[in-house]
Amino acid sequence: DWRGVKCTRPGWFYFYKYITHIDLGFNKLNGLVPREISLLKELRELDLNGNDIQGVLPHKMMSELKKLEVLKLHMNNILGKIPTEIGLMKSLRKLHIYGNYLQGELPKEIGKLPNLEVLDVSFTYMDGIIPSQIGNAKKLKEIYLDNCNFVGKVPSSLCKLKNLSALSADCLGRNPEVTCECCTICCQGLPDPKCVEMNPKGGGTNKKAKGKATTKKRKKY
């Protein structure tokens, strides 16, 4: 092992150690996410948050890292769209890519991730309608869709997720970009940016009048 990189043997019958964890957050890294990272077949966690990573998300990384459980690329300068190959990352539990310059629609293929628990694409330029297929990821506990350019209605399939404890979207104000019947946090952008907690303990449908202005709280991962 060396700083920020952990190597382990995937099983007792393996002779060599393989890179399983990369934690290089806030290391002043720049440049692109190398396509060669897709060669790390045993990688379980990749954390590059808080750097100056640029360029697009490599399609090959999404399609080849089938054992990856945690992907943290938030607070960088990543461009482009989330590749549809994201749906091939069947082991993924946590996806944090907020605070980037991502654009385009949220891939419906995210709904093909059976182990996904946390989805955070907030503070990006992603747009379009939130796909109902996201609700097929039955283990989702936290979904953050605020401070984006999504429009329409948060699908009822998300509201029906049994394990869901946090759901945020741009559903605040007289003319919200998104309507939501089950959001725990509603936000709005300029000229009066703020987020309001929607009293999730009160039940599935919460009136905005019951909310109170608050700083959005998130668990630390």
PDB file of C-alpha atoms in Angstrom:
ATOM      1  CA  ASP A   1       0.000   0.000   0.000  1.00  0.00           C
ATOM      2  CA  TRP A   2       0.983   3.640  -0.405  1.00  0.00           C
ATOM      3  CA  ARG A   3      -0.716   6.869   0.559  1.00  0.00           C
ATOM      4  CA  GLY A   4      -4.272   6.998  -0.754  1.00  0.00           C
ATOM      5  CA  VAL A   5      -4.068   3.560  -2.373  1.00  0.00           C
ATOM      6  CA  LYS A   6      -5.006   0.270  -0.731  1.00  0.00           C
ATOM      7  CA  CYS A   7      -4.099  -3.137  -2.093  1.00  0.00           C
ATOM      8  CA  THR A   8      -5.682  -6.388  -0.933  1.00  0.00           C
ATOM      9  CA  ARG A   9      -6.050  -9.976  -2.005  1.00  0.00           C
ATOM     10  CA  PRO A  10      -9.622 -10.529  -3.262  1.00  0.00           C
ATOM     11  CA  GLY A  11      -9.506 -14.086  -1.933  1.00  0.00           C
ATOM     12  CA  TRP A  12      -7.213 -16.535  -0.149  1.00  0.00           C
ATOM     13  CA  PHE A  13      -6.403 -18.256  -3.448  1.00  0.00           C
ATOM     14  CA  TYR A  14      -5.016 -15.052  -5.003  1.00  0.00           C
ATOM     15  CA  PHE A  15      -1.212 -14.861  -5.005  1.00  0.00           C
ATOM     16  CA  TYR A  16      -0.964 -11.162  -5.894  1.00  0.00           C
ATOM     17  CA  LYS A  17      -2.520  -8.148  -4.258  1.00  0.00           C
ATOM     18  CA  TYR A  18      -4.786  -5.918  -6.314  1.00  0.00           C
ATOM     19  CA  ILE A  19      -5.659  -2.246  -5.983  1.00  0.00           C
ATOM     20  CA  THR A  20      -9.069  -2.147  -4.306  1.00  0.00           C
ATOM     21  CA  HIS A  21      -9.318   1.403  -2.910  1.00  0.00           C
ATOM     22  CA  ILE A  22      -8.137   4.763  -4.227  1.00  0.00           C
ATOM     23  CA  ASP A  23      -8.695   7.745  -1.931  1.00  0.00           C
ATOM     24  CA  LEU A  24      -7.059  10.861  -3.360  1.00  0.00           C
ATOM     25  CA  GLY A  25      -9.604  13.490  -2.419  1.00  0.00           C
ATOM     26  CA  PHE A  26      -8.361  17.075  -2.007  1.00  0.00           C
ATOM     27  CA  ASN A  27      -4.925  16.314  -3.414  1.00  0.00           C
ATOM     28  CA  LYS A  28      -4.720  19.141  -5.957  1.00  0.00           C
ATOM     29  CA  LEU A  29      -4.964  16.655  -8.810  1.00  0.00           C
ATOM     30  CA  ASN A  30      -5.780  17.915 -12.295  1.00  0.00           C
ATOM     31  CA  GLY A  31      -6.203  16.565 -15.786  1.00  0.00           C
ATOM     32  CA  LEU A  32      -8.515  13.804 -16.987  1.00  0.00           C
ATOM     33  CA  VAL A  33      -9.791  10.622 -15.403  1.00  0.00           C
ATOM     34  CA  PRO A  34      -7.527   8.158 -17.259  1.00  0.00           C
ATOM     35  CA  ARG A  35      -9.216   5.448 -19.298  1.00  0.00           C
ATOM     36  CA  GLU A  36      -6.592   3.058 -17.989  1.00  0.00           C
ATOM     37  CA  ILE A  37      -8.324   3.108 -14.621  1.00  0.00           C
ATOM     38  CA  SER A  38     -10.717   0.615 -16.180  1.00  0.00           C
ATOM     39  CA  LEU A  39      -7.905  -1.962 -15.940  1.00  0.00           C
ATOM     40  CA  LEU A  40      -8.265  -2.044 -12.145  1.00  0.00           C
ATOM     41  CA  LYS A  41     -10.814  -4.843 -12.220  1.00  0.00           C
ATOM     42  CA  GLU A  42     -10.810  -5.369  -8.432  1.00  0.00           C
ATOM     43  CA  LEU A  43     -11.360  -1.716  -7.549  1.00  0.00           C
ATOM     44  CA  ARG A  44     -14.046  -1.257  -4.893  1.00  0.00           C
ATOM     45  CA  GLU A  45     -13.808   2.462  -4.110  1.00  0.00           C
ATOM     46  CA  LEU A  46     -12.641   5.446  -6.155  1.00  0.00           C
ATOM     47  CA  ASP A  47     -12.530   8.825  -4.422  1.00  0.00           C
ATOM     48  CA  LEU A  48     -11.153  11.789  -6.368  1.00  0.00           C
ATOM     49  CA  ASN A  49     -13.385  14.480  -4.889  1.00  0.00           C
ATOM     50  CA  GLY A  50     -12.290  18.067  -4.332  1.00  0.00           C
ATOM     51  CA  ASN A  51      -9.649  18.196  -7.051  1.00  0.00           C
ATOM     52  CA  ASP A  52      -9.449  19.833 -10.466  1.00  0.00           C
ATOM     53  CA  ILE A  53     -10.383  16.796 -12.536  1.00  0.00           C
ATOM     54  CA  GLN A  54     -11.570  17.857 -15.996  1.00  0.00           C
ATOM     55  CA  GLY A  55     -12.857  16.281 -19.176  1.00  0.00           C
ATOM     56  CA  VAL A  56     -15.619  13.715 -19.464  1.00  0.00           C
ATOM     57  CA  LEU A  57     -16.416  10.514 -17.600  1.00  0.00           C
ATOM     58  CA  PRO A  58     -14.733   7.599 -19.404  1.00  0.00           C
ATOM     59  CA  HIS A  59     -17.277   5.181 -20.863  1.00  0.00           C
ATOM     60  CA  LYS A  60     -14.835   2.316 -20.384  1.00  0.00           C
ATOM     61  CA  MET A  61     -14.528   3.022 -16.676  1.00  0.00           C
ATOM     62  CA  MET A  62     -18.279   2.627 -16.317  1.00  0.00           C
ATOM     63  CA  SER A  63     -18.434  -0.583 -18.306  1.00  0.00           C
ATOM     64  CA  GLU A  64     -15.372  -2.334 -16.877  1.00  0.00           C
ATOM     65  CA  LEU A  65     -15.354  -1.547 -13.144  1.00  0.00           C
ATOM     66  CA  LYS A  66     -18.045  -4.036 -12.302  1.00  0.00           C
ATOM     67  CA  LYS A  67     -16.937  -4.461  -8.678  1.00  0.00           C
ATOM     68  CA  LEU A  68     -16.855  -0.754  -7.845  1.00  0.00           C
ATOM     69  CA  GLU A  69     -19.059   0.028  -4.851  1.00  0.00           C
ATOM     70  CA  VAL A  70     -18.297   3.703  -4.173  1.00  0.00           C
ATOM     71  CA  LEU A  71     -17.638   6.409  -6.777  1.00  0.00           C
ATOM     72  CA  LYS A  72     -16.854   9.897  -5.478  1.00  0.00           C
ATOM     73  CA  LEU A  73     -16.038  12.447  -8.154  1.00  0.00           C
ATOM     74  CA  HIS A  74     -17.825  15.415  -6.623  1.00  0.00           C
ATOM     75  CA  MET A  75     -16.472  18.972  -6.517  1.00  0.00           C
ATOM     76  CA  ASN A  76     -14.405  18.800  -9.689  1.00  0.00           C
ATOM     77  CA  ASN A  77     -14.690  20.295 -13.187  1.00  0.00           C
ATOM     78  CA  ILE A  78     -16.038  17.268 -15.037  1.00  0.00           C
ATOM     79  CA  LEU A  79     -17.953  18.002 -18.247  1.00  0.00           C
ATOM     80  CA  GLY A  80     -20.327  16.173 -20.555  1.00  0.00           C
ATOM     81  CA  LYS A  81     -22.964  13.595 -19.741  1.00  0.00           C
ATOM     82  CA  ILE A  82     -23.167  10.608 -17.449  1.00  0.00           C
ATOM     83  CA  PRO A  83     -22.574   7.651 -19.789  1.00  0.00           C
ATOM     84  CA  THR A  84     -25.424   5.163 -20.144  1.00  0.00           C
ATOM     85  CA  GLU A  85     -22.844   2.490 -19.287  1.00  0.00           C
ATOM     86  CA  ILE A  86     -23.411   3.513 -15.677  1.00  0.00           C
ATOM     87  CA  GLY A  87     -26.105   0.843 -15.712  1.00  0.00           C
ATOM     88  CA  LEU A  88     -23.414  -1.838 -15.912  1.00  0.00           C
ATOM     89  CA  MET A  89     -21.938  -0.986 -12.511  1.00  0.00           C
ATOM     90  CA  LYS A  90     -24.086  -3.515 -10.671  1.00  0.00           C
ATOM     91  CA  SER A  91     -22.082  -3.368  -7.419  1.00  0.00           C
ATOM     92  CA  LEU A  92     -22.329   0.414  -7.057  1.00  0.00           C
ATOM     93  CA  ARG A  93     -23.755   1.574  -3.728  1.00  0.00           C
ATOM     94  CA  LYS A  94     -22.856   5.261  -3.622  1.00  0.00           C
ATOM     95  CA  LEU A  95     -22.610   7.695  -6.523  1.00  0.00           C
ATOM     96  CA  HIS A  96     -21.451  11.209  -5.637  1.00  0.00           C
ATOM     97  CA  ILE A  97     -20.871  13.459  -8.656  1.00  0.00           C
ATOM     98  CA  TYR A  98     -22.366  16.719  -7.441  1.00  0.00           C
ATOM     99  CA  GLY A  99     -20.659  20.047  -7.994  1.00  0.00           C
ATOM    100  CA  ASN A 100     -19.515  19.409 -11.577  1.00  0.00           C
ATOM    101  CA  TYR A 101     -20.344  20.821 -15.008  1.00  0.00           C
ATOM    102  CA  LEU A 102     -22.305  17.761 -16.068  1.00  0.00           C
ATOM    103  CA  GLN A 103     -25.084  18.310 -18.590  1.00  0.00           C
ATOM    104  CA  GLY A 104     -27.811  16.335 -20.293  1.00  0.00           C
ATOM    105  CA  GLU A 105     -30.477  14.072 -18.891  1.00  0.00           C
ATOM    106  CA  LEU A 106     -30.185  11.727 -15.945  1.00  0.00           C
ATOM    107  CA  PRO A 107     -29.649   8.276 -17.487  1.00  0.00           C
ATOM    108  CA  LYS A 108     -32.571   5.931 -16.938  1.00  0.00           C
ATOM    109  CA  GLU A 109     -29.982   3.146 -16.761  1.00  0.00           C
ATOM    110  CA  ILE A 110     -29.305   4.196 -13.154  1.00  0.00           C
ATOM    111  CA  GLY A 111     -32.456   2.253 -12.366  1.00  0.00           C
ATOM    112  CA  LYS A 112     -30.572  -0.925 -13.294  1.00  0.00           C
ATOM    113  CA  LEU A 113     -28.283  -0.615 -10.271  1.00  0.00           C
ATOM    114  CA  PRO A 114     -29.691  -3.088  -7.737  1.00  0.00           C
ATOM    115  CA  ASN A 115     -27.385  -2.058  -4.881  1.00  0.00           C
ATOM    116  CA  LEU A 116     -27.445   1.727  -5.236  1.00  0.00           C
ATOM    117  CA  GLU A 117     -28.185   3.489  -1.951  1.00  0.00           C
ATOM    118  CA  VAL A 118     -27.034   7.092  -2.518  1.00  0.00           C
ATOM    119  CA  LEU A 119     -27.423   9.156  -5.703  1.00  0.00           C
ATOM    120  CA  ASP A 120     -26.171  12.743  -5.651  1.00  0.00           C
ATOM    121  CA  VAL A 121     -26.104  14.775  -8.874  1.00  0.00           C
ATOM    122  CA  SER A 122     -26.938  18.133  -7.281  1.00  0.00           C
ATOM    123  CA  PHE A 123     -25.256  21.384  -8.271  1.00  0.00           C
ATOM    124  CA  THR A 124     -24.795  20.353 -11.905  1.00  0.00           C
ATOM    125  CA  TYR A 125     -26.295  21.542 -15.190  1.00  0.00           C
ATOM    126  CA  MET A 126     -28.233  18.348 -15.808  1.00  0.00           C
ATOM    127  CA  ASP A 127     -31.688  18.872 -17.245  1.00  0.00           C
ATOM    128  CA  GLY A 128     -34.782  17.233 -18.656  1.00  0.00           C
ATOM    129  CA  ILE A 129     -37.379  15.076 -16.954  1.00  0.00           C
ATOM    130  CA  ILE A 130     -36.381  12.856 -14.055  1.00  0.00           C
ATOM    131  CA  PRO A 131     -36.815   9.307 -15.388  1.00  0.00           C
ATOM    132  CA  SER A 132     -39.272   7.084 -13.552  1.00  0.00           C
ATOM    133  CA  GLN A 133     -36.921   4.135 -14.082  1.00  0.00           C
ATOM    134  CA  ILE A 134     -34.718   5.482 -11.274  1.00  0.00           C
ATOM    135  CA  GLY A 135     -37.324   4.020  -8.933  1.00  0.00           C
ATOM    136  CA  ASN A 136     -36.278   0.537 -10.037  1.00  0.00           C
ATOM    137  CA  ALA A 137     -33.169   0.902  -7.869  1.00  0.00           C
ATOM    138  CA  LYS A 138     -35.052  -0.402  -4.855  1.00  0.00           C
ATOM    139  CA  LYS A 139     -32.259   0.067  -2.300  1.00  0.00           C
ATOM    140  CA  LEU A 140     -32.049   3.835  -2.760  1.00  0.00           C
ATOM    141  CA  LYS A 141     -31.988   5.688   0.549  1.00  0.00           C
ATOM    142  CA  GLU A 142     -30.866   9.187  -0.453  1.00  0.00           C
ATOM    143  CA  ILE A 143     -31.445  11.074  -3.705  1.00  0.00           C
ATOM    144  CA  TYR A 144     -30.196  14.626  -4.274  1.00  0.00           C
ATOM    145  CA  LEU A 145     -31.469  16.330  -7.436  1.00  0.00           C
ATOM    146  CA  ASP A 146     -31.461  19.970  -6.309  1.00  0.00           C
ATOM    147  CA  ASN A 147     -29.746  22.947  -7.897  1.00  0.00           C
ATOM    148  CA  CYS A 148     -29.954  21.422 -11.370  1.00  0.00           C
ATOM    149  CA  ASN A 149     -32.130  22.194 -14.390  1.00  0.00           C
ATOM    150  CA  PHE A 150     -34.583  19.332 -14.109  1.00  0.00           C
ATOM    151  CA  VAL A 151     -38.216  20.029 -14.962  1.00  0.00           C
ATOM    152  CA  GLY A 152     -41.554  18.301 -14.543  1.00  0.00           C
ATOM    153  CA  LYS A 153     -42.643  16.103 -11.678  1.00  0.00           C
ATOM    154  CA  VAL A 154     -40.607  13.859  -9.430  1.00  0.00           C
ATOM    155  CA  PRO A 155     -41.863  10.396 -10.427  1.00  0.00           C
ATOM    156  CA  SER A 156     -44.113   8.560  -7.999  1.00  0.00           C
ATOM    157  CA  SER A 157     -41.785   5.574  -8.342  1.00  0.00           C
ATOM    158  CA  LEU A 158     -39.238   7.506  -6.269  1.00  0.00           C
ATOM    159  CA  CYS A 159     -41.831   8.350  -3.627  1.00  0.00           C
ATOM    160  CA  LYS A 160     -42.665   4.655  -3.283  1.00  0.00           C
ATOM    161  CA  LEU A 161     -39.107   3.597  -2.460  1.00  0.00           C
ATOM    162  CA  LYS A 162     -39.406   1.885   0.925  1.00  0.00           C
ATOM    163  CA  ASN A 163     -35.905   2.738   2.153  1.00  0.00           C
ATOM    164  CA  LEU A 164     -35.918   6.386   1.068  1.00  0.00           C
ATOM    165  CA  SER A 165     -34.988   8.807   3.861  1.00  0.00           C
ATOM    166  CA  ALA A 166     -33.845  11.885   1.881  1.00  0.00           C
ATOM    167  CA  LEU A 167     -35.034  13.330  -1.420  1.00  0.00           C
ATOM    168  CA  SER A 168     -34.188  16.861  -2.537  1.00  0.00           C
ATOM    169  CA  ALA A 169     -35.228  18.731  -5.669  1.00  0.00           C
ATOM    170  CA  ASP A 170     -35.883  22.279  -6.923  1.00  0.00           C
ATOM    171  CA  CYS A 171     -39.482  22.234  -5.726  1.00  0.00           C
ATOM    172  CA  LEU A 172     -39.578  25.495  -3.761  1.00  0.00           C
ATOM    173  CA  GLY A 173     -41.215  28.809  -4.697  1.00  0.00           C
ATOM    174  CA  ARG A 174     -44.311  29.989  -6.534  1.00  0.00           C
ATOM    175  CA  ASN A 175     -43.166  28.550  -9.833  1.00  0.00           C
ATOM    176  CA  PRO A 176     -40.880  25.648  -8.961  1.00  0.00           C
ATOM    177  CA  GLU A 177     -38.883  23.943 -11.675  1.00  0.00           C
ATOM    178  CA  VAL A 178     -39.974  20.600 -10.275  1.00  0.00           C
ATOM    179  CA  THR A 179     -43.098  19.489  -8.449  1.00  0.00           C
ATOM    180  CA  CYS A 180     -42.697  16.888  -5.741  1.00  0.00           C
ATOM    181  CA  GLU A 181     -45.124  15.206  -3.356  1.00  0.00           C
ATOM    182  CA  CYS A 182     -42.570  13.421  -1.207  1.00  0.00           C
ATOM    183  CA  CYS A 183     -39.401  15.539  -1.108  1.00  0.00           C
ATOM    184  CA  THR A 184     -37.768  15.962   2.277  1.00  0.00           C
ATOM    185  CA  ILE A 185     -35.937  19.081   1.070  1.00  0.00           C
ATOM    186  CA  CYS A 186     -37.126  21.636  -1.482  1.00  0.00           C
ATOM    187  CA  CYS A 187     -34.744  24.211  -2.957  1.00  0.00           C
ATOM    188  CA  GLN A 188     -34.820  27.227  -5.227  1.00  0.00           C
ATOM    189  CA  GLY A 189     -32.128  29.137  -7.081  1.00  0.00           C
ATOM    190  CA  LEU A 190     -31.448  32.781  -7.785  1.00  0.00           C
ATOM    191  CA  PRO A 191     -32.379  35.496  -6.992  1.00  0.00           C
ATOM    192  CA  ASP A 192     -33.232  34.066  -3.557  1.00  0.00           C
ATOM    193  CA  PRO A 193     -31.344  30.765  -3.234  1.00  0.00           C
ATOM    194  CA  LYS A 194     -32.353  28.629  -0.286  1.00  0.00           C
ATOM    195  CA  CYS A 195     -33.486  25.188   0.778  1.00  0.00           C
ATOM    196  CA  VAL A 196     -36.381  24.315   3.047  1.00  0.00           C
ATOM    197  CA  GLU A 197     -36.802  21.155   5.062  1.00  0.00           C
ATOM    198  CA  MET A 198     -40.200  19.663   4.380  1.00  0.00           C
ATOM    199  CA  ASN A 199     -40.737  17.925   7.718  1.00  0.00           C
ATOM    200  CA  PRO A 200     -40.378  14.351   6.429  1.00  0.00           C
ATOM    201  CA  LYS A 201     -41.596  12.926   9.731  1.00  0.00           C
ATOM    202  CA  GLY A 202     -45.018  14.256   8.946  1.00  0.00           C
ATOM    203  CA  GLY A 203     -45.685  11.747   6.193  1.00  0.00           C
ATOM    204  CA  GLY A 204     -45.311  11.259   2.473  1.00  0.00           C
ATOM    205  CA  THR A 205     -46.924  14.469   1.200  1.00  0.00           C
ATOM    206  CA  ASN A 206     -45.701  17.634   2.917  1.00  0.00           C
ATOM    207  CA  LYS A 207     -47.024  21.116   2.375  1.00  0.00           C
ATOM    208  CA  LYS A 208     -44.426  23.811   1.802  1.00  0.00           C
ATOM    209  CA  ALA A 209     -46.059  25.920   4.493  1.00  0.00           C
ATOM    210  CA  LYS A 210     -44.905  23.388   7.079  1.00  0.00           C
ATOM    211  CA  GLY A 211     -41.289  23.644   6.016  1.00  0.00           C
ATOM    212  CA  LYS A 212     -38.706  25.814   7.655  1.00  0.00           C
ATOM    213  CA  ALA A 213     -35.670  27.510   6.191  1.00  0.00           C
ATOM    214  CA  THR A 214     -32.590  25.474   6.896  1.00  0.00           C
ATOM    215  CA  THR A 215     -29.108  24.713   5.745  1.00  0.00           C
ATOM    216  CA  LYS A 216     -29.253  21.470   3.840  1.00  0.00           C
ATOM    217  CA  LYS A 217     -27.741  18.697   5.914  1.00  0.00           C
ATOM    218  CA  ARG A 218     -26.129  15.620   4.467  1.00  0.00           C
ATOM    219  CA  LYS A 219     -24.426  12.628   5.897  1.00  0.00           C
ATOM    220  CA  LYS A 220     -20.672  12.523   5.548  1.00  0.00           C
ATOM    221  CA  TYR A 221     -19.344   9.583   3.587  1.00  0.00           C
TER     222      TYR A 221
END
